[in-house]
């Protein structure tokens, strides 16, 4: 059985983490496969949005702890350097929107991969656990970078130190995720959001993402400079022409992603 299911349809790459019996925990093979798929998404002009979800009850329970305990396994250093950090970097660098559709529990690396995506939505019954402290580790996968920026320092410290289970409703209230949807309609609602994103001016979204990546570390002047450069690039796109023309002609825009 494939560790990750993936298909490109309606300009969306539908990626499903697929080790349901292990709550979609990552082993080396699965982490490397996700990297490969993210590279393909970046390069494939047919892909204008990436939708990541999990099969079965969970989104992802993080690192497969049996692999960590295995003396023949890859070992701690390789796991971060070769498995996870490249995944987080690839998601942030991917010039297309990446949507995490958190269908069930997201723990450890699973939670933090969801949080590094451009937009994170969750089923109402889903939850998030910064599970690391429970096993004597520190949060990784960029969690200590993104979470305090999403929810503030105090909440991030508490979530990470206590390892509480955070419901989808609390996650939305705290600003950790964009929205939750009812369980019954979750697949349809998160799928619709992906289709909406795929129909938007993809290059402008990529430049928006680049600007937001910059805002995490730039000062005000550097950020204005970044916006200036990226806006000039956006103004050269076909979708900008189409956006303005459709407005003036009082019709719906037909963005092509060019
Ligand atoms: C699992 C796992 C799992 C294997 C559920 N592994 N089987 C980076 C640097 C280097 C090394 C370390 O890791 C990292 C990044 C990290 O992600 S560290 C954090 C790793 N993740 C965790 O500590 C979470 C461990 N899992 C849990 O705490 C629970 O399973 C949660 C809270 C996710 C779900 O609890 P329940 O709903 O009670 O389900 P369960 O515990 O019964 O799990 C269902 C099955 O999935 C079960 O298998 P079994 O054969 O017994 O039915 C679990 O063993 C398996 N599973 N997580 N990470």
mmCIF file of C-alpha atoms and ligand atoms in Angstrom:
data_model
loop_
_atom_site.group_PDB
_atom_site.id
_atom_site.type_symbol
_atom_site.label_atom_id
_atom_site.label_comp_id
_atom_site.label_asym_id
_atom_site.label_seq_id
_atom_site.Cartn_x
_atom_site.Cartn_y
_atom_site.Cartn_z
ATOM 1 C CA UNK A 1 0.000 0.000 0.000
ATOM 2 C CA UNK A 2 1.368 3.440 -0.938
ATOM 3 C CA UNK A 3 2.484 5.399 2.132
ATOM 4 C CA UNK A 4 1.105 8.544 0.557
ATOM 5 C CA UNK A 5 -1.705 8.749 -1.982
ATOM 6 C CA UNK A 6 -1.471 11.509 -4.504
ATOM 7 C CA UNK A 7 -3.310 12.643 -7.593
ATOM 8 C CA UNK A 8 -3.573 15.853 -9.570
ATOM 9 C CA UNK A 9 -7.163 16.734 -10.445
ATOM 10 C CA UNK A 10 -8.854 20.046 -11.187
ATOM 11 C CA UNK A 11 -5.496 21.815 -10.782
ATOM 12 C CA UNK A 12 -5.137 20.614 -7.190
ATOM 13 C CA UNK A 13 -2.579 18.074 -5.949
ATOM 14 C CA UNK A 14 -4.548 15.919 -3.516
ATOM 15 C CA UNK A 15 -1.997 14.412 -1.115
ATOM 16 C CA UNK A 16 -3.159 11.931 1.529
ATOM 17 C CA UNK A 17 -0.827 10.606 4.225
ATOM 18 C CA UNK A 18 -1.638 6.929 4.221
ATOM 19 C CA UNK A 19 -0.535 4.841 7.202
ATOM 20 C CA UNK A 20 -3.904 4.885 8.934
ATOM 21 C CA UNK A 21 -3.083 1.992 11.285
ATOM 22 C CA UNK A 22 -0.171 4.093 12.659
ATOM 23 C CA UNK A 23 -2.176 7.306 12.647
ATOM 24 C CA UNK A 24 -0.157 8.320 9.567
ATOM 25 C CA UNK A 25 3.056 8.591 11.632
ATOM 26 C CA UNK A 26 6.081 9.388 9.481
ATOM 27 C CA UNK A 27 8.872 6.945 8.860
ATOM 28 C CA UNK A 28 11.880 7.710 6.672
ATOM 29 C CA UNK A 29 10.328 6.337 3.493
ATOM 30 C CA UNK A 30 7.179 8.372 3.944
ATOM 31 C CA UNK A 31 9.051 11.597 4.767
ATOM 32 C CA UNK A 32 11.250 11.232 1.678
ATOM 33 C CA UNK A 33 8.191 10.478 -0.452
ATOM 34 C CA UNK A 34 6.436 13.623 0.771
ATOM 35 C CA UNK A 35 9.528 15.647 -0.164
ATOM 36 C CA UNK A 36 9.448 14.155 -3.648
ATOM 37 C CA UNK A 37 5.750 14.935 -4.053
ATOM 38 C CA UNK A 38 6.248 18.523 -2.890
ATOM 39 C CA UNK A 39 9.010 18.936 -5.498
ATOM 40 C CA UNK A 40 6.685 17.592 -8.186
ATOM 41 C CA UNK A 41 3.944 19.996 -7.079
ATOM 42 C CA UNK A 42 6.345 22.921 -7.313
ATOM 43 C CA UNK A 43 7.323 21.995 -10.859
ATOM 44 C CA UNK A 44 4.024 20.809 -12.322
ATOM 45 C CA UNK A 45 2.213 23.689 -14.078
ATOM 46 C CA UNK A 46 -1.023 21.698 -13.757
ATOM 47 C CA UNK A 47 -0.849 22.132 -9.973
ATOM 48 C CA UNK A 48 -2.153 25.439 -8.630
ATOM 49 C CA UNK A 49 -2.883 24.348 -5.050
ATOM 50 C CA UNK A 50 -1.705 21.525 -2.782
ATOM 51 C CA UNK A 51 -4.218 19.917 -0.395
ATOM 52 C CA UNK A 52 -2.698 17.723 2.333
ATOM 53 C CA UNK A 53 -4.828 15.483 4.526
ATOM 54 C CA UNK A 54 -4.647 12.120 6.297
ATOM 55 C CA UNK A 55 -6.429 8.842 5.704
ATOM 56 C CA UNK A 56 -8.477 7.197 8.436
ATOM 57 C CA UNK A 57 -8.987 8.738 11.864
ATOM 58 C CA UNK A 58 -5.836 10.849 12.166
ATOM 59 C CA UNK A 59 -4.121 13.607 10.215
ATOM 60 C CA UNK A 60 -0.648 12.590 11.401
ATOM 61 C CA UNK A 61 0.796 11.459 14.756
ATOM 62 C CA UNK A 62 4.270 12.836 13.959
ATOM 63 C CA UNK A 63 7.385 10.750 13.940
ATOM 64 C CA UNK A 64 6.945 6.975 14.010
ATOM 65 C CA UNK A 65 8.299 6.293 17.493
ATOM 66 C CA UNK A 66 9.127 2.683 16.636
ATOM 67 C CA UNK A 67 11.596 3.975 14.037
ATOM 68 C CA UNK A 68 13.208 6.252 16.653
ATOM 69 C CA UNK A 69 13.606 3.346 19.063
ATOM 70 C CA UNK A 70 15.032 1.061 16.362
ATOM 71 C CA UNK A 71 18.847 0.782 16.789
ATOM 72 C CA UNK A 72 19.032 0.144 13.021
ATOM 73 C CA UNK A 73 16.882 3.230 12.342
ATOM 74 C CA UNK A 74 18.099 6.510 10.853
ATOM 75 C CA UNK A 75 18.813 8.163 14.246
ATOM 76 C CA UNK A 76 17.817 11.531 15.656
ATOM 77 C CA UNK A 77 20.129 13.778 13.654
ATOM 78 C CA UNK A 78 19.163 12.365 10.268
ATOM 79 C CA UNK A 79 15.477 12.445 11.161
ATOM 80 C CA UNK A 80 15.443 16.207 11.532
ATOM 81 C CA UNK A 81 18.061 17.135 8.944
ATOM 82 C CA UNK A 82 16.967 14.718 6.215
ATOM 83 C CA UNK A 83 13.282 14.068 6.908
ATOM 84 C CA UNK A 84 11.487 17.012 8.452
ATOM 85 C CA UNK A 85 13.429 20.226 7.920
ATOM 86 C CA UNK A 86 13.388 19.713 4.136
ATOM 87 C CA UNK A 87 9.611 19.140 4.251
ATOM 88 C CA UNK A 88 9.007 22.408 6.125
ATOM 89 C CA UNK A 89 11.391 24.319 3.840
ATOM 90 C CA UNK A 90 9.741 22.887 0.735
ATOM 91 C CA UNK A 91 6.251 23.822 1.940
ATOM 92 C CA UNK A 92 7.327 27.406 2.699
ATOM 93 C CA UNK A 93 9.188 27.731 -0.622
ATOM 94 C CA UNK A 94 6.506 26.119 -2.797
ATOM 95 C CA UNK A 95 5.234 28.887 -5.093
ATOM 96 C CA UNK A 96 1.618 27.784 -4.730
ATOM 97 C CA UNK A 97 -0.805 27.723 -1.805
ATOM 98 C CA UNK A 98 -0.514 24.684 0.461
ATOM 99 C CA UNK A 99 -3.652 23.840 2.424
ATOM 100 C CA UNK A 100 -3.510 21.499 5.419
ATOM 101 C CA UNK A 101 -6.861 19.775 5.849
ATOM 102 C CA UNK A 102 -6.560 18.339 9.355
ATOM 103 C CA UNK A 103 -9.124 15.550 9.422
ATOM 104 C CA UNK A 104 -8.232 14.126 12.855
ATOM 105 C CA UNK A 105 -5.506 14.273 15.466
ATOM 106 C CA UNK A 106 -2.312 16.115 14.506
ATOM 107 C CA UNK A 107 0.489 15.438 16.985
ATOM 108 C CA UNK A 108 4.183 16.344 17.164
ATOM 109 C CA UNK A 109 5.662 16.769 13.706
ATOM 110 C CA UNK A 110 2.150 16.193 12.326
ATOM 111 C CA UNK A 111 0.868 19.284 14.147
ATOM 112 C CA UNK A 112 3.782 21.467 13.154
ATOM 113 C CA UNK A 113 3.740 20.444 9.496
ATOM 114 C CA UNK A 114 0.057 21.453 9.477
ATOM 115 C CA UNK A 115 0.925 24.796 11.055
ATOM 116 C CA UNK A 116 3.617 25.672 8.537
ATOM 117 C CA UNK A 117 1.153 25.402 5.650
ATOM 118 C CA UNK A 118 -0.318 28.560 4.148
ATOM 119 C CA UNK A 119 -3.815 27.818 5.363
ATOM 120 C CA UNK A 120 -4.801 25.208 7.943
ATOM 121 C CA UNK A 121 -8.353 24.036 8.395
ATOM 122 C CA UNK A 122 -9.600 21.255 10.641
ATOM 123 C CA UNK A 123 -12.604 19.032 11.133
ATOM 124 C CA UNK A 124 -14.503 19.999 14.291
ATOM 125 C CA UNK A 125 -13.515 16.727 15.998
ATOM 126 C CA UNK A 126 -9.822 17.094 15.054
ATOM 127 C CA UNK A 127 -7.258 18.222 17.592
ATOM 128 C CA UNK A 128 -3.646 19.301 17.897
ATOM 129 C CA UNK A 129 -1.035 18.157 20.412
ATOM 130 C CA UNK A 130 2.461 19.521 20.828
ATOM 131 C CA UNK A 131 3.307 16.021 21.979
ATOM 132 C CA UNK A 132 7.057 16.530 22.252
ATOM 133 C CA UNK A 133 7.324 17.289 25.991
ATOM 134 C CA UNK A 134 5.464 14.049 26.726
ATOM 135 C CA UNK A 135 8.436 12.082 25.412
ATOM 136 C CA UNK A 136 11.194 14.422 26.597
ATOM 137 C CA UNK A 137 11.797 16.244 23.296
ATOM 138 C CA UNK A 138 11.496 19.821 22.192
ATOM 139 C CA UNK A 139 9.060 21.010 19.496
ATOM 140 C CA UNK A 140 10.586 20.915 16.030
ATOM 141 C CA UNK A 141 9.495 21.168 12.394
ATOM 142 C CA UNK A 142 9.539 24.950 12.757
ATOM 143 C CA UNK A 143 6.982 24.794 15.575
ATOM 144 C CA UNK A 144 8.918 27.152 17.842
ATOM 145 C CA UNK A 145 9.025 29.578 14.903
ATOM 146 C CA UNK A 146 5.430 29.455 13.699
ATOM 147 C CA UNK A 147 3.359 28.749 16.811
ATOM 148 C CA UNK A 148 4.333 31.851 18.864
ATOM 149 C CA UNK A 149 3.749 33.963 15.753
ATOM 150 C CA UNK A 150 0.302 32.424 15.323
ATOM 151 C CA UNK A 151 -0.996 32.392 18.891
ATOM 152 C CA UNK A 152 1.407 34.583 20.915
ATOM 153 C CA UNK A 153 4.231 33.652 23.215
ATOM 154 C CA UNK A 154 2.249 32.707 26.319
ATOM 155 C CA UNK A 155 -0.150 30.339 24.611
ATOM 156 C CA UNK A 156 2.650 28.791 22.551
ATOM 157 C CA UNK A 157 4.713 28.192 25.703
ATOM 158 C CA UNK A 158 1.760 26.578 27.472
ATOM 159 C CA UNK A 159 0.749 24.423 24.514
ATOM 160 C CA UNK A 160 4.331 23.264 24.073
ATOM 161 C CA UNK A 161 5.211 22.704 27.710
ATOM 162 C CA UNK A 162 1.951 21.111 28.807
ATOM 163 C CA UNK A 163 1.298 19.130 25.637
ATOM 164 C CA UNK A 164 -2.464 19.641 26.038
ATOM 165 C CA UNK A 165 -4.900 18.434 23.422
ATOM 166 C CA UNK A 166 -6.155 21.569 21.655
ATOM 167 C CA UNK A 167 -9.546 21.243 20.010
ATOM 168 C CA UNK A 168 -10.240 22.617 16.541
ATOM 169 C CA UNK A 169 -12.549 25.226 18.072
ATOM 170 C CA UNK A 170 -9.868 26.433 20.482
ATOM 171 C CA UNK A 171 -7.277 26.363 17.699
ATOM 172 C CA UNK A 172 -9.427 28.666 15.604
ATOM 173 C CA UNK A 173 -10.139 31.022 18.517
ATOM 174 C CA UNK A 174 -6.417 31.176 19.293
ATOM 175 C CA UNK A 175 -5.530 31.986 15.669
ATOM 176 C CA UNK A 176 -3.672 28.723 15.199
ATOM 177 C CA UNK A 177 -5.840 27.650 12.264
ATOM 178 C CA UNK A 178 -8.001 29.499 9.774
ATOM 179 C CA UNK A 179 -11.313 27.649 10.270
ATOM 180 C CA UNK A 180 -12.928 24.447 11.395
ATOM 181 C CA UNK A 181 -15.676 22.727 9.450
ATOM 182 C CA UNK A 182 -18.342 20.252 10.637
ATOM 183 C CA UNK A 183 -17.119 16.650 10.430
ATOM 184 C CA UNK A 184 -19.881 15.671 8.038
ATOM 185 C CA UNK A 185 -18.972 18.292 5.451
ATOM 186 C CA UNK A 186 -15.238 18.528 6.173
ATOM 187 C CA UNK A 187 -14.003 16.733 3.047
ATOM 188 C CA UNK A 188 -16.298 18.717 0.795
ATOM 189 C CA UNK A 189 -15.543 22.046 2.520
ATOM 190 C CA UNK A 190 -11.771 21.640 2.594
ATOM 191 C CA UNK A 191 -11.880 20.364 -0.997
ATOM 192 C CA UNK A 192 -13.895 23.387 -2.071
ATOM 193 C CA UNK A 193 -11.383 25.692 -0.422
ATOM 194 C CA UNK A 194 -8.577 23.990 -2.379
ATOM 195 C CA UNK A 195 -10.512 24.413 -5.631
ATOM 196 C CA UNK A 196 -11.093 28.089 -4.841
ATOM 197 C CA UNK A 197 -7.379 28.589 -4.187
ATOM 198 C CA UNK A 198 -6.527 26.797 -7.448
ATOM 199 C CA UNK A 199 -8.698 29.272 -9.369
ATOM 200 C CA UNK A 200 -6.971 32.363 -7.983
ATOM 201 C CA UNK A 201 -4.034 34.201 -9.607
ATOM 202 C CA UNK A 202 -1.401 31.625 -8.667
ATOM 203 C CA UNK A 203 1.642 33.796 -9.278
ATOM 204 C CA UNK A 204 0.223 36.627 -7.169
ATOM 205 C CA UNK A 205 -0.410 34.071 -4.403
ATOM 206 C CA UNK A 206 3.189 32.867 -4.735
ATOM 207 C CA UNK A 207 4.466 36.448 -4.405
ATOM 208 C CA UNK A 208 2.126 36.986 -1.443
ATOM 209 C CA UNK A 209 3.632 33.884 0.158
ATOM 210 C CA UNK A 210 7.148 35.154 -0.519
ATOM 211 C CA UNK A 211 6.267 38.502 1.077
ATOM 212 C CA UNK A 212 4.762 36.767 4.108
ATOM 213 C CA UNK A 213 7.841 34.567 4.437
ATOM 214 C CA UNK A 214 9.884 37.785 4.482
ATOM 215 C CA UNK A 215 7.644 39.452 7.065
ATOM 216 C CA UNK A 216 8.615 36.770 9.589
ATOM 217 C CA UNK A 217 12.116 38.193 9.826
ATOM 218 C CA UNK A 218 12.317 41.589 8.076
ATOM 219 C CA UNK A 219 12.131 45.007 9.641
ATOM 220 C CA UNK A 220 9.569 47.510 8.302
ATOM 221 C CA UNK A 221 11.778 49.110 5.644
ATOM 222 C CA UNK A 222 13.021 45.761 4.360
ATOM 223 C CA UNK A 223 9.444 44.572 4.126
ATOM 224 C CA UNK A 224 8.317 47.629 2.146
ATOM 225 C CA UNK A 225 11.209 46.947 -0.208
ATOM 226 C CA UNK A 226 10.140 43.312 -0.576
ATOM 227 C CA UNK A 227 6.553 44.353 -1.366
ATOM 228 C CA UNK A 228 7.831 46.835 -3.912
ATOM 229 C CA UNK A 229 9.883 44.201 -5.765
ATOM 230 C CA UNK A 230 7.188 41.549 -5.669
ATOM 231 C CA UNK A 231 4.385 43.913 -6.686
ATOM 232 C CA UNK A 232 6.336 44.816 -9.777
ATOM 233 C CA UNK A 233 6.608 41.147 -10.642
ATOM 234 C CA UNK A 234 2.880 40.638 -10.023
ATOM 235 C CA UNK A 235 2.092 43.550 -12.304
ATOM 236 C CA UNK A 236 3.808 41.716 -15.177
ATOM 237 C CA UNK A 237 1.553 38.655 -14.953
ATOM 238 C CA UNK A 238 -1.285 37.747 -17.321
ATOM 239 C CA UNK A 239 -3.557 37.344 -14.321
ATOM 240 C CA UNK A 240 -3.041 40.981 -13.331
ATOM 241 C CA UNK A 241 -4.120 42.048 -16.827
ATOM 242 C CA UNK A 242 -7.118 39.753 -16.595
ATOM 243 C CA UNK A 243 -8.015 40.977 -13.087
ATOM 244 C CA UNK A 244 -8.103 44.611 -14.167
ATOM 245 C CA UNK A 245 -9.853 43.872 -17.495
ATOM 246 C CA UNK A 246 -12.539 41.768 -15.830
ATOM 247 C CA UNK A 247 -13.179 44.513 -13.276
ATOM 248 C CA UNK A 248 -13.576 47.170 -15.947
ATOM 249 C CA UNK A 249 -15.748 44.878 -18.066
ATOM 250 C CA UNK A 250 -17.883 43.994 -15.012
ATOM 251 C CA UNK A 251 -17.393 40.231 -15.419
ATOM 252 C CA UNK A 252 -15.856 37.404 -13.379
ATOM 253 C CA UNK A 253 -12.092 37.032 -13.915
ATOM 254 C CA UNK A 254 -10.737 33.883 -15.596
ATOM 255 C CA UNK A 255 -7.337 33.478 -13.990
ATOM 256 C CA UNK A 256 -4.960 31.033 -15.652
ATOM 257 C CA UNK A 257 -2.135 31.116 -13.137
ATOM 258 C CA UNK A 258 0.156 32.820 -15.645
HETATM 259 C C1 LIG B 1 1.894 5.503 16.511
HETATM 260 C C2 LIG B 1 2.224 6.844 16.722
HETATM 261 C C3 LIG B 1 3.554 7.233 16.542
HETATM 262 C C4 LIG B 1 4.063 5.040 15.972
HETATM 263 C C5 LIG B 1 0.129 6.626 17.103
HETATM 264 N N1 LIG B 1 4.458 6.312 16.153
HETATM 265 N N2 LIG B 1 2.816 4.620 16.146
HETATM 266 C C6 LIG B 1 11.572 14.693 15.515
HETATM 267 C C7 LIG B 1 12.947 14.428 15.817
HETATM 268 C C8 LIG B 1 13.387 13.095 15.953
HETATM 269 C C9 LIG B 1 12.754 12.133 16.541
HETATM 270 C C10 LIG B 1 11.480 12.237 17.136
HETATM 271 O O1 LIG B 1 10.447 12.894 16.504
HETATM 272 C C11 LIG B 1 10.474 14.082 15.945
HETATM 273 C C12 LIG B 1 9.182 14.689 15.676
HETATM 274 C C13 LIG B 1 8.001 14.182 16.428
HETATM 275 O O2 LIG B 1 6.972 14.076 15.833
HETATM 276 S S1 LIG B 1 8.117 13.827 18.079
HETATM 277 C C14 LIG B 1 6.442 13.413 18.527
HETATM 278 C C15 LIG B 1 6.057 12.041 18.062
HETATM 279 N N3 LIG B 1 4.676 11.786 18.256
HETATM 280 C C16 LIG B 1 4.134 11.513 19.430
HETATM 281 O O3 LIG B 1 4.758 11.507 20.456
HETATM 282 C C17 LIG B 1 2.658 11.144 19.436
HETATM 283 C C18 LIG B 1 2.485 9.698 19.844
HETATM 284 N N4 LIG B 1 1.096 9.310 19.772
HETATM 285 C C19 LIG B 1 0.201 9.607 20.702
HETATM 286 O O4 LIG B 1 0.483 10.274 21.685
HETATM 287 C C20 LIG B 1 -1.187 9.072 20.511
HETATM 288 O O5 LIG B 1 -1.140 7.975 19.643
HETATM 289 C C21 LIG B 1 -2.171 10.126 19.958
HETATM 290 C C22 LIG B 1 -2.404 11.210 21.030
HETATM 291 C C23 LIG B 1 -1.650 10.768 18.682
HETATM 292 C C24 LIG B 1 -3.506 9.453 19.638
HETATM 293 O O6 LIG B 1 -3.961 8.760 20.786
HETATM 294 P P1 LIG B 1 -5.150 7.688 20.648
HETATM 295 O O7 LIG B 1 -6.293 8.331 19.942
HETATM 296 O O8 LIG B 1 -5.367 7.137 22.004
HETATM 297 O O9 LIG B 1 -4.599 6.581 19.641
HETATM 298 P P2 LIG B 1 -3.496 5.419 19.922
HETATM 299 O O10 LIG B 1 -2.436 5.924 20.830
HETATM 300 O O11 LIG B 1 -4.201 4.181 20.299
HETATM 301 O O12 LIG B 1 -2.848 5.277 18.445
HETATM 302 C C25 LIG B 1 -3.481 4.510 17.427
HETATM 303 C C26 LIG B 1 -2.444 3.634 16.782
HETATM 304 O O13 LIG B 1 -1.466 4.470 16.140
HETATM 305 C C27 LIG B 1 -1.688 2.804 17.793
HETATM 306 O O14 LIG B 1 -1.323 1.600 17.184
HETATM 307 P P3 LIG B 1 -1.846 0.168 17.795
HETATM 308 O O15 LIG B 1 -1.201 -0.854 16.923
HETATM 309 O O16 LIG B 1 -1.431 0.136 19.213
HETATM 310 O O17 LIG B 1 -3.348 0.240 17.636
HETATM 311 C C28 LIG B 1 -0.441 3.630 18.046
HETATM 312 O O18 LIG B 1 0.652 2.870 18.499
HETATM 313 C C29 LIG B 1 -0.170 4.179 16.655
HETATM 314 N N5 LIG B 1 0.606 5.452 16.755
HETATM 315 N N6 LIG B 1 1.136 7.550 17.097
HETATM 316 N N7 LIG B 1 3.970 8.576 16.669
#
